[in-house]
Amino acid sequence: MFKLILKMAWKNSFLRVARTLLVVLMIAVSMSMMLGIQGLYDGMAFNMLDKNKRSESGDISIYAKDYRIDKELKHRLTSASQMKKEIEQMRGVDAVVVRLKADGLASTARKSSFASIVGMDLKGEDAFGRFSEFLKEGEINLDKRGALIGIELAKTLKVRVGSKLIFSTQDTSGEINSISVRVRAIVQTTNITLDTNAVFVDIKYLHEFLGTASGEATQIAVMGDDEKLYKALKAKYPDLDVKSFLELQPMMKQMQDMMFIFNSITFFIVMSVVFIGIFGVMYVSILDRIREFGIVLSIGMYYKYIRLQIIMEALIVGLLGYVSGAVIGAALLLYIQNNGLDLSAFSDALEMWGYESTIYGTIKVSYFTSTFAAIITASLISVLIPLAKIKKLNPIEVIKAEK
């Protein structure tokens, strides 16, 4: 009996071929667009989080207790090198770097701006977060008082590769000192703070300039996205300020929440379109066959078999739309993931907010599973009203009525 009902449902689904194909196409296009938007939203969020981690905070950052409140050199980690060796031996750690940072004034002959000088080990930074990939112009080289400068700070100071830059700040003795550096490269991390303020120099040179010991630092950044590692570091260094990425970047959490809301709204709109499309097809299809249903009910067919047939018809239309949409959506996501979406026309605005001009999408299995569940649900809900109409049929009156 089930095979017979399935066969009838398949044939009845295509009684009006053009109408059915139109609904399938509508579901496919709506679903593929939704998948593309989800992939882009998540890709934008992932890209920003990834570059912020690689360029600055890592998954976990360690500071002296009062450093983030009062960013003076007196609040520095005096045994940073030893701590780095200890942390590297811990389970779940992928990479560790130490950095030395001081706030001050960056100036040229014509312009000046508040900025931060960041001392780093270039080799270690490449292992930690592939820092060389942030190169926008010039050559990644910190030799002979070389410096790397954030792209927005370069625009503010109107400097180019090869320009001379003076940085002034207070050293450990409380004296205001200045150093002269040569811009070797302009970098773009899409980390707004770094791009607008940072001057990167070799950490050894900065130790000499600030008067700090070689084993000291203001930050230890750790790559290792593991809750157990975070708890272990908190327990190991209770007197220090140990923070996770999202604790340091609450705006990122808000951005993730906003992306989730956008995706949910898009999801709801698309599923509403699917529901209306399938409901319209099923309702009109049932009205076209109302006399047929009246006849089969009058000769003794159980309502449950008719109900099963109509549910199968709705599921067939929904599944055809889902499969078509999944194929188109997967192709769209693969293209966006590999080639990206070029928004260079809006590059200035995007870079100002920490986005790249070319946005790459992501692909997650959850996109397809959640959409599948939603389309099946929409298909089943769409037949409730048509089924209620059939259940209320008076077979005799229907048979007597004209078509």
mmCIF file of N, CA, C and O in Angstrom, residues 44 77 138 214:
data_model
loop_
_atom_site.group_PDB
_atom_site.id
_atom_site.type_symbol
_atom_site.label_atom_id
_atom_site.label_comp_id
_atom_site.label_asym_id
_atom_site.label_seq_id
_atom_site.Cartn_x
_atom_site.Cartn_y
_atom_site.Cartn_z
ATOM 1 N N MET A 44 33.212 36.675 7.157
ATOM 2 C CA MET A 44 33.628 38.001 7.618
ATOM 3 C C MET A 44 34.007 37.964 9.094
ATOM 4 O O MET A 44 35.044 38.499 9.506
ATOM 5 N N LEU A 77 55.912 42.298 32.838
ATOM 6 C CA LEU A 77 56.234 40.939 33.276
ATOM 7 C C LEU A 77 57.754 40.820 33.340
ATOM 8 O O LEU A 77 58.422 40.827 32.302
ATOM 9 N N GLY A 138 56.323 47.265 0.698
ATOM 10 C CA GLY A 138 57.680 47.248 1.211
ATOM 11 C C GLY A 138 58.202 45.849 1.481
ATOM 12 O O GLY A 138 57.806 44.884 0.804
ATOM 13 N N SER A 214 66.306 42.029 28.986
ATOM 14 C CA SER A 214 65.964 41.222 27.809
ATOM 15 C C SER A 214 64.867 40.188 28.081
ATOM 16 O O SER A 214 64.180 39.760 27.163
#
